[in-house]
Tab-separated table of C-alpha atoms and ligand atoms in Angstrom:
chain	number	residue	atom	x	y	z
A	1	UNK	CA	94.214	114.063	93.584
A	2	UNK	CA	96.306	110.913	93.291
A	3	UNK	CA	96.172	108.436	96.144
A	4	UNK	CA	98.282	105.495	97.219
A	5	UNK	CA	96.767	102.041	97.453
A	6	UNK	CA	98.663	99.423	99.419
A	7	UNK	CA	97.923	95.711	99.253
A	8	UNK	CA	99.599	93.778	102.052
A	9	UNK	CA	99.676	90.040	101.409
A	10	UNK	CA	101.379	87.035	102.955
A	11	UNK	CA	104.205	87.218	100.398
A	12	UNK	CA	104.387	90.840	99.234
A	13	UNK	CA	103.515	94.432	99.931
A	14	UNK	CA	102.389	96.246	96.773
A	15	UNK	CA	102.046	100.025	96.914
A	16	UNK	CA	100.791	102.003	93.924
A	17	UNK	CA	100.146	105.636	93.138
A	18	UNK	CA	96.797	105.771	91.384
A	19	UNK	CA	95.237	108.690	89.529
A	20	UNK	CA	91.578	109.551	90.162
A	21	UNK	CA	90.822	107.892	86.818
A	22	UNK	CA	92.313	104.590	87.983
A	23	UNK	CA	95.643	104.710	86.197
A	24	UNK	CA	98.579	103.194	88.083
A	25	UNK	CA	101.296	105.868	87.839
A	26	UNK	CA	103.951	104.079	89.865
A	27	UNK	CA	104.167	100.816	91.756
A	28	UNK	CA	106.646	99.262	94.153
A	29	UNK	CA	106.687	95.761	95.596
A	30	UNK	CA	108.398	94.600	98.739
A	31	UNK	CA	108.546	90.956	99.738
A	32	UNK	CA	106.781	90.386	103.061
A	33	UNK	CA	108.745	87.268	103.886
A	34	UNK	CA	112.199	88.838	103.583
A	35	UNK	CA	111.196	91.545	106.048
A	36	UNK	CA	112.994	91.054	109.380
A	37	UNK	CA	110.756	90.410	112.363
A	38	UNK	CA	109.147	93.555	113.765
A	39	UNK	CA	109.850	95.518	110.607
A	40	UNK	CA	106.598	94.942	108.749
A	41	UNK	CA	105.071	98.253	109.755
A	42	UNK	CA	108.256	100.053	108.789
A	43	UNK	CA	108.281	98.298	105.409
A	44	UNK	CA	104.712	99.373	104.683
A	45	UNK	CA	105.770	102.941	105.460
A	46	UNK	CA	108.807	102.630	103.171
A	47	UNK	CA	106.659	101.213	100.382
A	48	UNK	CA	104.221	104.142	100.636
A	49	UNK	CA	107.047	106.684	100.671
A	50	UNK	CA	108.956	105.063	97.824
A	51	UNK	CA	105.892	104.670	95.618
A	52	UNK	CA	104.805	108.234	96.238
A	53	UNK	CA	108.150	109.897	95.688
A	54	UNK	CA	107.800	112.631	93.054
A	55	UNK	CA	103.996	112.413	92.989
A	56	UNK	CA	101.484	114.658	94.634
A	57	UNK	CA	99.253	112.397	96.703
A	58	UNK	CA	96.359	113.116	99.043
A	59	UNK	CA	96.355	109.980	101.170
A	60	UNK	CA	96.838	106.247	101.386
A	61	UNK	CA	94.722	103.245	102.243
A	62	UNK	CA	96.243	99.952	103.334
A	63	UNK	CA	94.388	96.752	102.458
A	64	UNK	CA	95.140	93.866	104.798
A	65	UNK	CA	93.932	90.258	104.751
A	66	UNK	CA	92.155	89.369	107.949
A	67	UNK	CA	89.735	90.938	110.338
A	68	UNK	CA	89.903	94.694	110.092
A	69	UNK	CA	87.987	97.202	112.165
A	70	UNK	CA	88.036	99.997	109.612
A	71	UNK	CA	86.517	102.817	111.738
A	72	UNK	CA	89.442	102.379	114.154
A	73	UNK	CA	91.993	101.626	111.421
A	74	UNK	CA	93.022	98.525	113.317
A	75	UNK	CA	93.746	94.990	112.240
A	76	UNK	CA	92.292	92.600	114.798
A	77	UNK	CA	93.544	89.374	113.296
A	78	UNK	CA	95.766	88.759	110.274
A	79	UNK	CA	97.277	85.318	109.699
A	80	UNK	CA	101.058	85.616	109.081
A	81	UNK	CA	100.965	89.345	109.823
A	82	UNK	CA	100.488	89.266	113.589
A	83	UNK	CA	102.942	92.101	114.054
A	84	UNK	CA	100.465	94.717	112.884
A	85	UNK	CA	97.549	93.444	114.957
A	86	UNK	CA	95.948	95.781	117.458
A	87	UNK	CA	97.895	98.877	116.375
A	88	UNK	CA	96.357	102.174	115.250
A	89	UNK	CA	97.827	101.969	111.759
A	90	UNK	CA	96.476	105.386	110.774
A	91	UNK	CA	98.545	106.969	113.532
A	92	UNK	CA	101.695	104.880	113.059
A	93	UNK	CA	101.756	105.125	109.272
A	94	UNK	CA	100.546	108.703	109.326
A	95	UNK	CA	103.676	109.582	111.301
A	96	UNK	CA	106.081	107.770	108.984
A	97	UNK	CA	104.501	108.954	105.723
A	98	UNK	CA	102.995	112.329	106.557
A	99	UNK	CA	99.778	111.280	104.804
A	100	UNK	CA	96.260	110.552	106.011
A	101	UNK	CA	96.189	106.733	106.128
A	102	UNK	CA	93.243	104.387	106.525
A	103	UNK	CA	92.970	100.609	106.732
A	104	UNK	CA	90.573	98.248	105.021
A	105	UNK	CA	90.019	94.535	104.683
A	106	UNK	CA	91.690	93.379	101.448
A	107	UNK	CA	88.591	91.805	99.921
A	108	UNK	CA	86.529	94.905	100.701
A	109	UNK	CA	89.210	97.004	99.011
A	110	UNK	CA	89.269	94.681	95.990
A	111	UNK	CA	85.475	94.874	95.802
A	112	UNK	CA	85.736	98.649	95.835
A	113	UNK	CA	88.315	98.448	93.032
A	114	UNK	CA	86.035	96.300	90.881
A	115	UNK	CA	83.178	98.686	91.655
A	116	UNK	CA	85.126	101.773	90.605
A	117	UNK	CA	87.216	100.503	87.739
A	118	UNK	CA	86.313	96.908	86.923
A	119	UNK	CA	83.369	94.544	86.540
A	120	UNK	CA	81.050	96.793	88.553
A	121	UNK	CA	81.945	100.189	87.152
A	122	UNK	CA	78.552	100.694	85.505
A	123	UNK	CA	76.355	99.427	88.360
A	124	UNK	CA	75.370	100.490	91.867
A	125	UNK	CA	74.856	97.021	93.349
A	126	UNK	CA	77.803	94.640	93.267
A	127	UNK	CA	78.771	91.506	95.135
A	128	UNK	CA	82.426	90.577	94.786
A	129	UNK	CA	83.769	87.174	95.766
A	130	UNK	CA	87.451	86.311	95.599
A	131	UNK	CA	88.562	82.689	95.478
A	132	UNK	CA	92.138	82.352	96.636
A	133	UNK	CA	93.705	80.413	99.478
A	134	UNK	CA	90.547	81.493	101.283
A	135	UNK	CA	87.309	83.094	100.124
A	136	UNK	CA	86.909	86.823	100.605
A	137	UNK	CA	84.039	89.053	99.733
A	138	UNK	CA	82.748	92.568	99.540
A	139	UNK	CA	79.284	94.009	99.041
A	140	UNK	CA	78.383	97.344	97.498
A	141	UNK	CA	74.784	98.386	97.653
A	142	UNK	CA	73.448	101.746	96.423
A	143	UNK	CA	77.087	102.589	95.732
A	144	UNK	CA	78.102	102.180	99.378
A	145	UNK	CA	80.538	99.600	100.691
A	146	UNK	CA	78.891	97.456	103.335
A	147	UNK	CA	81.044	97.473	106.453
A	148	UNK	CA	78.715	96.998	109.392
A	149	UNK	CA	79.055	98.391	112.888
A	150	UNK	CA	82.729	97.636	113.429
A	151	UNK	CA	83.878	97.531	109.818
A	152	UNK	CA	84.210	93.762	109.928
A	153	UNK	CA	81.247	93.054	107.625
A	154	UNK	CA	81.272	91.478	104.195
A	155	UNK	CA	82.948	88.234	105.289
A	156	UNK	CA	81.123	86.255	102.628
A	157	UNK	CA	83.530	83.323	102.848
A	158	UNK	CA	82.413	82.286	106.303
A	159	UNK	CA	78.759	81.554	105.859
A	160	UNK	CA	78.249	77.950	106.933
A	161	UNK	CA	76.820	75.938	104.060
A	162	UNK	CA	77.400	72.366	105.187
A	163	UNK	CA	77.355	71.724	108.939
A	164	UNK	CA	79.775	68.869	109.586
A	165	UNK	CA	81.540	69.618	106.295
A	166	UNK	CA	85.267	70.227	105.817
A	167	UNK	CA	87.053	72.243	108.469
A	168	UNK	CA	87.518	75.935	107.733
A	169	UNK	CA	90.426	78.146	108.776
A	170	UNK	CA	87.999	80.064	111.007
A	171	UNK	CA	87.293	76.981	113.118
A	172	UNK	CA	83.809	76.266	111.742
A	173	UNK	CA	82.945	73.376	109.491
A	174	UNK	CA	81.521	73.673	106.006
A	175	UNK	CA	82.024	77.398	105.356
A	176	UNK	CA	81.908	78.597	101.753
A	177	UNK	CA	85.683	79.060	102.127
A	178	UNK	CA	86.125	75.400	103.044
A	179	UNK	CA	84.080	74.330	100.005
A	180	UNK	CA	84.963	76.728	97.189
A	181	UNK	CA	88.422	78.248	97.811
A	182	UNK	CA	91.594	77.347	95.939
A	183	UNK	CA	92.470	75.220	98.967
A	184	UNK	CA	89.144	73.414	98.658
A	185	UNK	CA	89.837	72.775	94.960
A	186	UNK	CA	93.154	71.139	95.892
A	187	UNK	CA	91.524	68.982	98.547
A	188	UNK	CA	88.718	67.940	96.219
A	189	UNK	CA	91.266	67.213	93.483
A	190	UNK	CA	93.066	64.772	95.800
A	191	UNK	CA	89.805	63.016	96.626
A	192	UNK	CA	88.672	62.739	93.006
A	193	UNK	CA	92.178	61.646	91.942
A	194	UNK	CA	92.083	58.831	94.504
A	195	UNK	CA	88.751	57.632	93.169
A	196	UNK	CA	89.890	57.879	89.536
A	197	UNK	CA	93.564	56.848	89.510
A	198	UNK	CA	93.460	56.259	85.741
A	199	UNK	CA	92.489	59.837	84.926
A	200	UNK	CA	95.084	62.462	84.007
A	201	UNK	CA	94.376	64.027	87.402
A	202	UNK	CA	94.859	60.658	89.124
A	203	UNK	CA	98.161	60.026	87.340
A	204	UNK	CA	99.484	63.463	88.241
A	205	UNK	CA	98.508	62.966	91.883
A	206	UNK	CA	100.817	59.949	92.026
A	207	UNK	CA	103.752	62.052	90.774
A	208	UNK	CA	103.331	65.152	92.915
A	209	UNK	CA	101.047	67.449	94.814
A	210	UNK	CA	98.248	68.840	92.656
A	211	UNK	CA	97.947	72.623	92.483
A	212	UNK	CA	94.882	74.620	91.576
A	213	UNK	CA	96.338	75.568	88.211
A	214	UNK	CA	96.934	71.883	87.412
A	215	UNK	CA	93.214	71.278	87.809
A	216	UNK	CA	92.401	74.177	85.466
A	217	UNK	CA	94.935	73.007	82.872
A	218	UNK	CA	93.770	69.381	82.944
A	219	UNK	CA	90.151	70.506	82.757
A	220	UNK	CA	91.024	72.571	79.670
A	221	UNK	CA	92.470	69.358	78.241
A	222	UNK	CA	89.046	67.819	78.983
A	223	UNK	CA	90.151	65.415	81.693
A	224	UNK	CA	86.816	64.290	83.136
A	225	UNK	CA	88.157	64.044	86.702
A	226	UNK	CA	89.519	67.609	86.642
A	227	UNK	CA	86.279	68.874	85.103
A	228	UNK	CA	84.376	67.156	87.890
A	229	UNK	CA	86.490	68.940	90.535
A	230	UNK	CA	85.635	72.310	89.012
A	231	UNK	CA	81.976	71.380	88.528
A	232	UNK	CA	81.573	70.355	92.173
A	233	UNK	CA	83.408	73.473	93.335
A	234	UNK	CA	81.273	75.641	91.062
A	235	UNK	CA	78.110	74.064	92.419
A	236	UNK	CA	79.114	74.875	95.994
A	237	UNK	CA	80.017	78.385	94.910
A	238	UNK	CA	76.595	78.689	93.298
A	239	UNK	CA	74.853	77.694	96.528
A	240	UNK	CA	76.716	80.473	98.298
A	241	UNK	CA	75.980	82.964	95.533
A	242	UNK	CA	72.269	82.085	95.662
A	243	UNK	CA	72.230	83.279	99.255
A	244	UNK	CA	74.023	86.505	98.365
A	245	UNK	CA	71.675	87.105	95.416
A	246	UNK	CA	68.629	86.630	97.657
A	247	UNK	CA	69.994	88.919	100.359
A	248	UNK	CA	71.575	91.717	98.339
A	249	UNK	CA	69.752	91.629	94.978
A	250	UNK	CA	72.941	92.682	93.121
A	251	UNK	CA	73.172	93.584	89.452
A	252	UNK	CA	76.530	91.881	89.115
A	253	UNK	CA	78.335	89.183	91.037
A	254	UNK	CA	82.018	89.405	90.129
A	255	UNK	CA	84.229	86.421	90.936
A	256	UNK	CA	87.959	87.064	91.245
A	257	UNK	CA	91.043	85.524	92.830
A	258	UNK	CA	93.423	82.885	91.516
A	259	UNK	CA	90.810	80.140	91.238
A	260	UNK	CA	88.638	82.315	89.007
A	261	UNK	CA	91.131	81.607	86.220
A	262	UNK	CA	89.160	78.410	85.699
A	263	UNK	CA	86.614	80.800	84.159
A	264	UNK	CA	83.419	79.325	82.776
A	265	UNK	CA	84.343	75.805	83.902
A	266	UNK	CA	83.693	77.117	87.406
A	267	UNK	CA	81.210	79.898	86.710
A	268	UNK	CA	78.776	77.964	84.540
A	269	UNK	CA	77.890	75.386	87.226
A	270	UNK	CA	77.845	78.222	89.772
A	271	UNK	CA	75.401	80.193	87.635
A	272	UNK	CA	73.149	77.152	87.144
A	273	UNK	CA	73.098	76.357	90.841
A	274	UNK	CA	72.483	79.981	91.770
A	275	UNK	CA	69.517	80.037	89.398
A	276	UNK	CA	68.111	76.826	90.907
A	277	UNK	CA	68.408	78.075	94.466
A	278	UNK	CA	67.873	81.851	94.385
A	279	UNK	CA	64.492	83.497	94.114
A	280	UNK	CA	62.834	85.516	91.446
A	281	UNK	CA	63.167	88.373	90.614
A	282	UNK	CA	66.682	88.691	92.079
A	283	UNK	CA	68.031	85.674	90.217
A	284	UNK	CA	66.664	86.736	86.825
A	285	UNK	CA	68.700	89.837	86.056
A	286	UNK	CA	71.861	89.231	88.037
A	287	UNK	CA	74.950	88.600	85.982
A	288	UNK	CA	77.631	86.286	87.351
A	289	UNK	CA	80.925	87.125	85.706
A	290	UNK	CA	84.675	87.050	86.142
A	291	UNK	CA	86.183	90.060	87.879
A	292	UNK	CA	88.162	92.125	85.380
A	293	UNK	CA	91.030	93.746	87.312
A	294	UNK	CA	92.902	90.616	88.354
A	295	UNK	CA	95.485	91.051	91.121
A	296	UNK	CA	95.496	94.871	90.757
A	297	UNK	CA	91.991	95.167	92.263
A	298	UNK	CA	93.529	95.479	95.742
A	299	UNK	CA	95.773	98.494	95.128
A	300	UNK	CA	93.231	100.160	92.837
A	301	UNK	CA	90.425	99.702	95.355
A	302	UNK	CA	92.541	100.853	98.274
A	303	UNK	CA	93.571	103.969	96.341
A	304	UNK	CA	89.954	104.674	95.419
A	305	UNK	CA	89.015	104.359	99.093
A	306	UNK	CA	91.725	106.877	99.970
A	307	UNK	CA	90.379	109.183	97.277
A	308	UNK	CA	86.844	109.095	98.636
A	309	UNK	CA	87.275	111.863	101.154
A	310	UNK	CA	88.376	110.286	104.377
A	311	UNK	CA	88.915	106.947	102.715
A	312	UNK	CA	86.142	105.891	104.976
A	313	UNK	CA	82.409	105.967	104.766
A	314	UNK	CA	81.165	107.299	101.505
A	315	UNK	CA	77.965	108.201	103.311
A	316	UNK	CA	78.161	109.180	106.960
A	317	UNK	CA	76.977	106.340	109.176
A	318	UNK	CA	73.342	106.815	110.207
A	319	UNK	CA	72.921	108.655	113.493
A	320	UNK	CA	76.012	110.796	113.157
A	321	UNK	CA	74.393	113.412	110.933
A	322	UNK	CA	73.571	116.489	112.932
B	1	ZN	ZN1	85.010	79.789	107.944
């Protein structure tokens, strides 16, 4: 049966009807910012209904950035989306759409998308890391999405790697997110540009604010300063990945998100650092690669979650079996 995957971001709501084979049959996008106050929930309902019109669908899963307690289908904290915090979204959206609806953290949903249809489709053990404004993550082990007791697990971006390091959005210092996100790349680019004003990166920094894609472009043009920014970022990423490789022993680590467009300029130093820091045998077989679905991983993963029975636990949580 088809299912609807919804990806709610800071700028847009994307809702897609997805076939069991992972084909997007229809997709609608609503801007989040143009939505009047207190209408976000309604807009998500509209998006689900509009996308699904004319299609037979069995359910929907809504992927939301922020802290999600998936067993309760509640968002605890979502920056810029405070309106939907603390509400039973399965009940509210179930009423407006007439479908079974579940809620998942967006990075967990994207990880599930890569596991079903993307970089991890041939493996049972996948770690997914997404480098955007922040750093999100998802872990699949033995084919099961790791959620933890309250469904808030898999927050790979908030392991502290450098106490006293740069401030993270979560309030800690030196999280992986503060060291290897797109935001971290921009901050590091400013610092390196200040130290190397004669570089292409340094000259651009005098003209205007440097964006992540500027760093990638200048690095492709072999500007040493831009390459250094990506190398340093990749090294920090690799330190984080070494921890994940030691803990989860994955077959594949897939790196997605906007910053992953830097490709091997970021992944090669990450791979080298992971290999230096992780232990054998976990480090020897693991493959660190770019995620393959791009920005569609969210809707595809959410739809796949909705297709997996309850859109919830693929295996019943331990202790609940009779
Ligand atoms: Zn943090």
